[in-house]
Amino acid sequence: MSILVVGSVAFDTVETPFGRAERVLGGSASFFAVAASFFVPVNLVGVVGRDFGEKQLAAFAGRNIDLEGLERTEGLTFLWEGKYSYDLNSRETIRTDLNVFEFFKPRIPASYRSSDVVFLGNIDPVLQREVLEQVSKPRIVACDTMNFWISRKAEELRKTLAKVDVLLVNDAEARELSGEWNIVKAARAIRAMGPHSDEGSFAAPAFPLENVFDPTGAGDTFAGGFLGYLAGAAGPGDQELRRAIIMGSTLASFCVEAFSLDRLLTITRKEIDARFRQFLELTRFSE
Ligand code: AMP
């Protein structure tokens, strides 16, 4: 049982109303891998430059994360800088230096090719398909995307979506992709593109926290908790999907409590399970 993740491994500079962090570890694959590794072994495929050193690699050490697929090349690591508004709901990208990520061609090591679950992080949809061509029959294929690819590579994205089981996007991305404002209609339209399941809805709240520090990586951490849980579960039935969504929300709630992966790197499985159970209380009511 293992999960393959392909995505960015980055340096992030982040400013929130509560502080600023310079050149800290980020990237979609980093957040995803640490979150998913609480449940199943993770195979990570990405690229970093020579400036990515032992200090950054230490975040993955001692965890169930295989780094054979993390390529190191000449040049600098992908760098992203963002600034959040006071309510933390919107952010502005100040800088994106693709650096070595610009020429990223995912190469999947032979030992990763039989991974049961595949998460295609937010990269060019053409590359996402190239990853799928290198793996053999995964049980679940999930993918992420963003407005950049939805508007610039719509046709390629459609071809990728035809090959995935689960699409993880936010409401704005779902609206743009489907051309439907209403989220229920948007979900139906997206299901017709490939990501399939029986029609149905499940509402999961964000965990009410006293300290929200930095939302960066929350989406990828949600994906890691969601798919990590599903990879370890017996099957993707309705109840498992619901529990997986709550597990995604649980992991994401830890992610936002500190900058970078700082909080994710200190939590224990016991703390995760305790907060997962708190969700039951949070959403329970009598008729
Ligand atoms: P999220 O907050 O879940 O959207 O993910 C934020 C992470 O995505 C940050 O750690 C960034 O390093 C990374 N990121 C930002 N822009 C891009 C991009 N264009 N391609 C890939 N990763 C990105």
Coordinates of N, CA and C and ligand atoms in Angstrom, one line a residue, residues 7-12 25-28 31 78-80 84 91 93 96 98 101 122-123 144 146 149 215-221, ligand 1:
G7 N 4.6 16.9 -7.5 CA 4.2 18.3 -7.4 C 5.4 19.1 -7.0
S8 N 5.1 20.3 -6.6 CA 6.2 21.3 -6.3 C 6.8 21.0 -4.9
V9 N 8.1 21.2 -4.8 CA 8.8 21.3 -3.5 C 9.5 22.6 -3.6
A10 N 9.3 23.5 -2.6 CA 9.6 24.9 -2.8 C 10.1 25.6 -1.6
F11 N 10.7 26.8 -1.8 CA 10.9 27.7 -0.7 C 9.7 28.7 -0.8
D12 N 9.1 29.0 0.3 CA 8.0 30.0 0.4 C 8.4 31.2 1.2
L25 N 10.3 26.1 4.1 CA 9.9 24.9 3.2 C 8.5 25.0 2.8
G26 N 8.2 24.8 1.5 CA 6.8 24.8 1.0 C 6.7 23.9 -0.2
G27 N 5.7 24.1 -1.0 CA 5.4 23.3 -2.1 C 4.3 22.3 -1.9
S28 N 3.5 22.1 -2.9 CA 2.4 21.2 -2.8 C 2.8 19.8 -2.4
F31 N 3.7 19.5 1.5 CA 2.6 19.5 2.5 C 1.9 18.1 2.3
F78 N 12.4 26.1 -6.8 CA 11.2 26.9 -7.0 C 10.9 27.8 -5.8
L79 N 10.6 29.1 -6.1 CA 10.3 30.0 -5.0 C 9.0 30.7 -5.2
W80 N 8.2 30.7 -4.1 CA 6.9 31.4 -4.2 C 6.8 32.3 -3.0
Y84 N -1.1 37.5 2.5 CA -2.6 37.3 2.8 C -3.2 38.6 3.3
R91 N -5.4 35.9 -1.0 CA -3.9 36.1 -1.0 C -3.5 36.6 -2.3
T93 N -0.3 36.7 -4.9 CA 1.1 36.2 -5.2 C 2.0 37.3 -5.6
T96 N 6.7 34.5 -8.2 CA 6.8 33.1 -8.5 C 8.1 32.9 -9.4
L98 N 10.0 30.1 -11.0 CA 9.9 28.7 -11.3 C 11.2 28.0 -11.1
F101 N 11.9 24.3 -11.6 CA 10.6 23.7 -11.8 C 10.1 23.9 -13.2
N122 N -0.6 20.2 -8.5 CA -0.9 21.3 -9.4 C 0.2 21.6 -10.4
I123 N 0.3 20.8 -11.5 CA 1.3 21.1 -12.5 C 0.6 21.0 -13.9
D144 N -5.2 17.8 -8.6 CA -5.4 19.2 -8.3 C -5.2 20.0 -9.5
M146 N -5.4 24.6 -11.0 CA -5.6 26.0 -10.6 C -6.1 26.8 -11.8
W149 N -4.1 26.9 -15.2 CA -4.3 25.8 -16.2 C -5.7 25.8 -16.7
P215 N -2.5 30.1 6.2 CA -3.3 29.1 5.4 C -2.5 28.4 4.3
T216 N -1.3 28.8 4.0 CA -0.5 28.2 2.9 C -0.4 26.7 3.1
G217 N -0.7 26.0 2.0 CA -0.6 24.5 2.0 C -1.8 23.8 2.6
A218 N -2.8 24.5 3.0 CA -4.0 23.8 3.6 C -4.6 22.9 2.6
G219 N -4.7 23.3 1.4 CA -5.4 22.5 0.3 C -4.6 21.2 0.1
D220 N -3.3 21.3 0.0 CA -2.5 20.1 -0.2 C -2.5 19.2 1.0
T221 N -2.5 19.8 2.2 CA -2.5 19.0 3.4 C -3.9 18.3 3.5
Ligands
AMP1 P1 -2.0 25.9 -1.4 O1 -2.0 26.9 -0.3 O2 -2.6 24.6 -0.9 O3 -2.6 26.4 -2.6 O4 -0.5 25.6 -1.7 C1 0.5 26.5 -1.5 C2 1.8 25.9 -2.0 O5 1.8 25.8 -3.5 C3 3.0 26.8 -1.6 O6 3.8 26.1 -0.7 C4 3.7 27.1 -2.9 O7 5.1 26.8 -2.9 C5 3.1 26.2 -4.0 N1 2.8 26.9 -5.2 C6 2.5 28.2 -5.4 N2 2.4 28.5 -6.7 C7 2.6 27.3 -7.4 C8 2.7 27.0 -8.8 N3 2.4 27.9 -9.8 N4 3.0 25.7 -9.1 C9 3.2 24.8 -8.2 N5 3.2 25.1 -6.8 C10 2.9 26.3 -6.5

